[in-house]
Short mmCIF file of C-alpha atoms in Angstrom, two decimals:
data_model
loop_
_atom_site.label_atom_id
_atom_site.label_comp_id
_atom_site.label_asym_id
_atom_site.label_seq_id
_atom_site.Cartn_x
_atom_site.Cartn_y
_atom_site.Cartn_z
CA MET A 24 26.12 -3.65 -11.65
CA GLY A 25 26.16 -1.16 -8.64
CA ILE A 26 26.54 2.35 -8.26
CA ILE A 27 26.76 4.67 -5.75
CA TYR A 28 25.84 8.83 -5.71
CA ASP A 29 25.62 11.94 -3.61
CA GLU A 30 22.78 13.19 -5.20
CA ILE A 31 19.75 11.52 -7.52
CA PRO A 32 21.15 12.13 -11.19
CA ASP A 33 17.84 13.55 -13.26
CA LYS A 34 17.55 10.83 -15.24
CA LEU A 35 16.61 9.15 -12.20
CA ILE A 36 14.64 11.40 -10.54
CA GLU A 37 12.36 10.62 -14.61
CA TRP A 38 12.72 6.86 -13.60
CA ILE A 39 11.79 7.20 -9.79
CA ALA A 40 8.73 9.39 -11.92
CA LYS A 41 7.06 6.35 -13.81
CA GLN A 42 7.30 3.30 -11.13
CA LYS A 43 3.88 2.82 -9.51
CA MET A 44 5.25 2.08 -5.61
CA PHE A 45 7.64 2.88 -3.15
CA TRP A 46 9.58 0.73 0.18
CA VAL A 47 9.98 2.35 3.12
CA ALA A 48 12.42 0.72 6.08
CA THR A 49 13.58 2.14 8.96
CA ALA A 50 14.46 0.29 12.18
CA ALA A 51 14.23 1.32 15.46
CA LEU A 52 17.63 1.46 17.33
CA ASN A 53 17.24 -1.99 19.48
CA GLY A 54 13.86 -3.39 18.34
CA HIS A 55 12.38 -4.52 15.12
CA VAL A 56 12.92 -3.45 11.81
CA ASN A 57 9.77 -1.83 9.34
CA VAL A 58 9.20 -2.65 5.95
CA SER A 59 6.09 -1.09 4.74
CA PRO A 60 5.42 -0.90 0.85
CA LYS A 61 3.18 2.46 -0.68
CA GLY A 62 1.28 2.01 -3.21
CA CYS A 63 0.41 5.89 -4.25
CA ILE A 64 3.40 6.91 -6.02
CA GLU A 65 2.01 10.46 -6.40
CA SER A 66 2.55 10.99 -3.09
CA PHE A 67 6.48 10.78 -3.52
CA HIS A 68 7.72 14.09 -4.63
CA ILE A 69 11.54 15.14 -5.19
CA LEU A 70 12.31 18.93 -3.83
CA SER A 71 15.84 18.90 -4.72
CA LYS A 72 18.50 15.70 -5.85
CA ASN A 73 18.70 15.45 -1.85
CA CYS A 74 15.43 16.26 -0.43
CA VAL A 75 12.55 14.45 -0.94
CA TRP A 76 9.27 14.08 0.77
CA TYR A 77 6.30 11.90 1.65
CA GLU A 78 2.53 11.76 2.09
CA ASP A 79 2.38 9.27 5.33
CA ILE A 80 -1.18 8.18 5.05
CA THR A 81 -3.04 6.11 7.98
CA GLY A 82 -2.34 2.75 8.48
CA SER A 83 -2.57 -0.21 10.80
CA GLY A 84 0.57 1.15 12.74
CA ILE A 85 2.82 3.71 12.97
CA GLU A 86 6.69 1.95 13.10
CA ALA A 87 8.50 4.66 10.87
CA ILE A 88 6.86 7.90 12.31
CA ALA A 89 8.68 6.18 15.60
CA HIS A 90 11.73 5.01 14.27
CA MET A 91 12.52 8.22 13.18
CA ARG A 92 11.47 10.51 15.86
CA GLU A 93 13.41 7.49 18.54
CA PRO A 94 16.65 10.09 20.22
CA GLY A 95 20.13 9.36 17.48
CA ASN A 96 18.30 7.65 15.11
CA ALA A 97 16.54 8.75 11.91
CA ARG A 98 17.07 6.69 9.86
CA ILE A 99 15.70 5.76 6.91
CA THR A 100 15.70 4.19 3.26
CA ILE A 101 13.55 4.70 0.55
CA LEU A 102 13.73 1.23 -2.61
CA PHE A 103 12.34 1.27 -5.80
CA HIS A 104 12.45 -1.65 -7.91
CA ALA A 105 11.27 -1.24 -11.57
CA PHE A 106 8.22 -4.53 -12.35
CA GLU A 107 8.00 -2.66 -15.93
CA GLY A 108 10.94 -2.51 -18.62
CA ALA A 109 14.93 -2.82 -17.60
CA PRO A 110 15.54 -4.08 -14.31
CA ARG A 111 16.62 -1.75 -11.62
CA ILE A 112 16.42 -1.63 -8.04
CA LEU A 113 17.32 2.09 -5.93
CA ARG A 114 18.21 3.29 -2.93
CA LEU A 115 17.60 6.31 -1.05
CA PHE A 116 19.59 6.46 2.03
CA GLY A 117 18.78 9.87 4.52
CA THR A 118 17.90 10.81 7.92
CA GLY A 119 14.30 11.69 7.46
CA THR A 120 11.97 14.01 9.68
CA VAL A 121 7.80 14.32 10.00
CA HIS A 122 5.14 17.21 10.34
CA GLU A 123 1.76 15.74 11.28
CA PHE A 124 -1.48 16.80 10.01
CA GLY A 125 -2.17 19.47 12.27
CA THR A 126 1.51 21.73 12.00
CA PRO A 127 2.75 24.50 9.71
CA GLY A 128 5.34 22.20 8.92
CA TYR A 129 2.45 20.06 7.45
CA ASP A 130 0.23 22.39 6.28
CA THR A 131 2.62 24.15 3.94
CA LEU A 132 3.35 20.89 1.87
CA ILE A 133 0.10 19.00 1.76
CA PRO A 134 -2.82 21.75 1.30
CA ALA A 135 -5.89 20.92 1.89
CA ALA A 136 -7.12 21.17 -1.52
CA SER A 137 -4.31 18.51 -2.75
CA ARG A 138 -4.98 15.68 0.65
CA LYS A 139 -5.61 12.46 0.43
CA ALA A 140 -8.31 10.99 2.52
CA GLY A 141 -5.74 9.37 6.30
CA SER A 142 -2.98 11.83 5.51
CA ARG A 143 -1.09 11.96 9.52
CA ALA A 144 1.65 13.39 7.96
CA ALA A 145 4.34 14.47 5.67
CA ILE A 146 7.35 12.50 5.47
CA VAL A 147 11.12 14.95 4.90
CA ILE A 148 13.90 12.79 4.08
CA ASP A 149 17.63 14.27 3.36
CA VAL A 150 19.13 12.05 1.03
CA HIS A 151 22.86 11.48 1.97
CA ARG A 152 23.29 7.90 -0.55
CA VAL A 153 21.70 6.99 -3.95
CA ALA A 154 22.53 3.62 -4.33
CA THR A 155 21.83 1.49 -7.52
CA SER A 156 21.36 -2.51 -8.10
CA CYS A 157 21.39 -4.67 -11.47
CA GLY A 158 17.37 -5.79 -10.17
CA PHE A 159 17.76 -9.12 -12.63
CA GLY A 160 16.27 -10.91 -9.57
CA ILE A 161 12.67 -8.66 -9.56
CA PRO A 162 10.15 -10.69 -12.03
CA GLN A 163 8.23 -8.45 -14.38
CA TYR A 164 4.50 -7.88 -13.32
CA LYS A 165 2.27 -6.36 -15.37
CA PHE A 166 0.48 -2.89 -13.74
CA ILE A 167 -2.98 -3.07 -13.29
CA GLY A 168 -4.36 -0.02 -11.45
CA GLN A 169 -4.11 1.54 -7.73
CA ARG A 170 -5.76 -0.40 -5.13
CA SER A 171 -8.95 2.11 -3.99
CA GLN A 172 -9.24 0.14 -0.38
CA LEU A 173 -7.13 2.53 1.70
CA GLU A 174 -8.12 5.55 0.49
CA ARG A 175 -12.10 4.80 0.78
CA TRP A 176 -11.44 3.04 4.07
CA CYS A 177 -10.41 6.53 5.81
CA ASP A 178 -12.65 8.36 3.60
CA ASP A 179 -15.04 6.32 5.54
CA LEU A 180 -12.83 7.41 8.78
CA GLU A 181 -13.24 11.53 7.96
CA LEU A 182 -16.78 11.33 6.68
CA ALA A 183 -17.27 10.45 10.66
CA GLU A 184 -15.04 12.79 12.07
CA ALA A 185 -17.12 15.46 9.89
CA LYS A 186 -20.08 15.50 11.71
CA VAL A 187 -18.31 15.88 15.70
CA SER A 188 -17.29 19.42 16.84
CA PRO A 189 -13.11 19.56 15.37
CA THR A 190 -12.51 19.93 19.18
CA GLU A 191 -14.42 16.30 19.26
CA LYS A 192 -13.36 12.56 18.69
CA ALA A 193 -16.25 10.40 16.65
CA PRO A 194 -16.34 7.07 17.84
CA ASN A 195 -15.57 5.68 14.90
CA GLY A 196 -13.42 8.73 13.16
CA ILE A 197 -9.58 9.22 11.99
CA LYS A 198 -8.85 10.78 15.36
CA ALA A 199 -10.12 7.87 17.15
CA TRP A 200 -8.43 5.29 14.97
CA TRP A 201 -5.21 7.53 15.30
CA THR A 202 -5.04 7.80 18.98
CA ALA A 203 -6.07 3.86 19.89
CA GLU A 204 -3.16 2.48 16.85
CA ASN A 205 -0.62 5.24 15.88
CA THR A 206 0.52 7.07 19.09
CA HIS A 207 3.19 3.94 19.59
CA SER A 208 5.19 1.71 17.60
CA ILE A 209 5.15 -1.91 18.38
CA ASP A 210 8.42 -1.39 20.09
CA GLY A 211 6.69 1.10 22.18
CA LEU A 212 8.00 4.14 20.58
CA PRO A 213 5.85 7.65 20.00
CA GLY A 214 4.35 7.53 17.78
CA LEU A 215 1.95 10.00 17.20
CA GLU A 216 1.81 13.12 18.74
CA GLN A 217 -0.63 15.59 17.88
CA ALA A 218 -2.79 14.94 14.99
CA HIS A 219 -4.93 13.10 17.12
CA ASN A 220 -5.74 15.49 19.16
CA THR A 221 -5.70 18.86 16.90
CA SER A 222 -9.09 20.55 16.05
CA ILE A 223 -8.41 21.68 13.35
CA ALA A 224 -11.36 19.80 10.93
CA VAL A 225 -9.83 17.00 8.88
CA LYS A 226 -10.85 17.58 4.89
CA ASN A 227 -9.49 15.96 1.90
CA SER A 228 -9.31 15.66 -2.15
CA TYR A 229 -10.74 11.75 -2.24
CA VAL A 230 -13.34 11.78 -4.95
CA ARG A 231 -16.31 8.71 -4.19
CA ASN A 232 -17.82 8.29 -7.16
CA ALA A 233 -14.51 8.74 -9.31
CA SER A 234 -13.54 5.60 -11.75
CA ARG A 235 -11.36 2.93 -10.06
CA PRO A 236 -10.33 -0.08 -10.95
CA HIS A 237 -11.86 -3.40 -8.68
CA ALA A 238 -10.66 -5.15 -6.17
CA GLN A 239 -8.70 -8.46 -7.70
CA THR A 240 -9.79 -11.70 -5.65
CA ASP A 241 -7.50 -14.52 -4.27
CA PRO A 242 -8.06 -16.99 -7.64
CA ILE A 243 -6.99 -19.48 -4.82
CA THR A 244 -9.84 -18.81 -2.04
CA THR A 245 -12.38 -17.59 -4.32
CA ALA A 246 -12.46 -19.74 -7.79
CA GLU A 247 -14.48 -23.13 -7.59
CA PRO A 248 -12.74 -26.24 -7.47
CA PRO A 249 -11.76 -27.08 -10.80
CA SER A 250 -12.24 -30.89 -9.68
CA ILE A 251 -15.80 -30.38 -8.41
CA LYS A 252 -16.81 -28.33 -12.11
CA HIS A 253 -14.89 -30.85 -14.34
CA PHE A 254 -16.89 -33.69 -12.10
CA ASP A 255 -20.66 -31.82 -12.01
CA SER A 256 -20.62 -31.17 -15.65
CA GLY A 257 -17.83 -34.42 -17.74
CA LEU A 258 -18.22 -37.41 -15.34
CA LEU A 259 -21.79 -36.75 -14.19
CA VAL A 260 -23.27 -36.04 -17.47
CA ALA A 261 -20.69 -38.62 -19.28
CA PHE A 262 -21.98 -42.04 -16.13
CA SER A 263 -25.29 -41.29 -16.97
CA LEU A 264 -25.38 -41.65 -20.72
CA GLY A 265 -23.01 -44.83 -20.30
CA VAL A 266 -25.01 -46.63 -17.96
CA ALA A 267 -28.86 -45.61 -20.41
CA THR A 268 -26.76 -47.36 -23.25
CA THR A 269 -25.79 -50.23 -21.51
CA LEU A 270 -29.94 -50.58 -19.92
CA VAL A 271 -30.96 -50.15 -23.75
CA ALA A 272 -28.15 -52.81 -25.29
CA LEU A 273 -29.13 -54.91 -22.73
CA ARG A 274 -32.89 -54.93 -23.11
CA LEU A 275 -32.42 -55.44 -27.03
CA ALA A 276 -29.92 -58.65 -26.36
CA GLY A 277 -32.99 -59.84 -25.22
CA PHE A 278 -31.98 -59.89 -21.01
CA ARG A 279 -34.21 -58.90 -18.24
CA ILE A 280 -33.43 -56.55 -16.06
CA HIS A 281 -35.06 -56.51 -12.40
#
């Protein structure tokens, strides 16, 4: 059922490239465990059979970066699992290094021309254990498309940043967000250290007018209740016709209707 490898086999490198998302798991040495889904598979890269990296996009927290920077920690696990095709679970166990936006390590991996909106760090992982398991319990889903809300929101923040000097922080810009939300974990561990204070201008490759799938809504909260629709279009009409028919029949039978 499960197979352990010392490195990522070629067949799994090919399989990884076909997946639509991955998960990142980290934990503080004495604090919370964190698991985050990552939807942009094109942000995941394989440098070698024992080294991978991914482009970390801005979010509401900074747990993974804080955990990897905690002294004596740096542990990280990447999880892939098949939603389509043959079942499979793949875990990459390793230790991570953080290269923040505005540092030489970041610039080497993510040039401005290919940088995603909201990109705040490159996470490089030295992989020491690769494990597969059956995946028989994972449901099958059909992929529709990547959501665009996160990139658009980040692009809005970066457009606001572009209106001020690189040495300043726009009140509603990406660096102000990093300062307020991404400098400490929920356990108080340090998160971003440089990105929010860098004087480098923020640029990205996001194309606002590109064709993208529409956001999916929740049918439970947005759809009209079926029972109400049925009453409006079915029961009410049937009830009205029944009353009218009864009145006509009574008149024809000679009853006086008051």
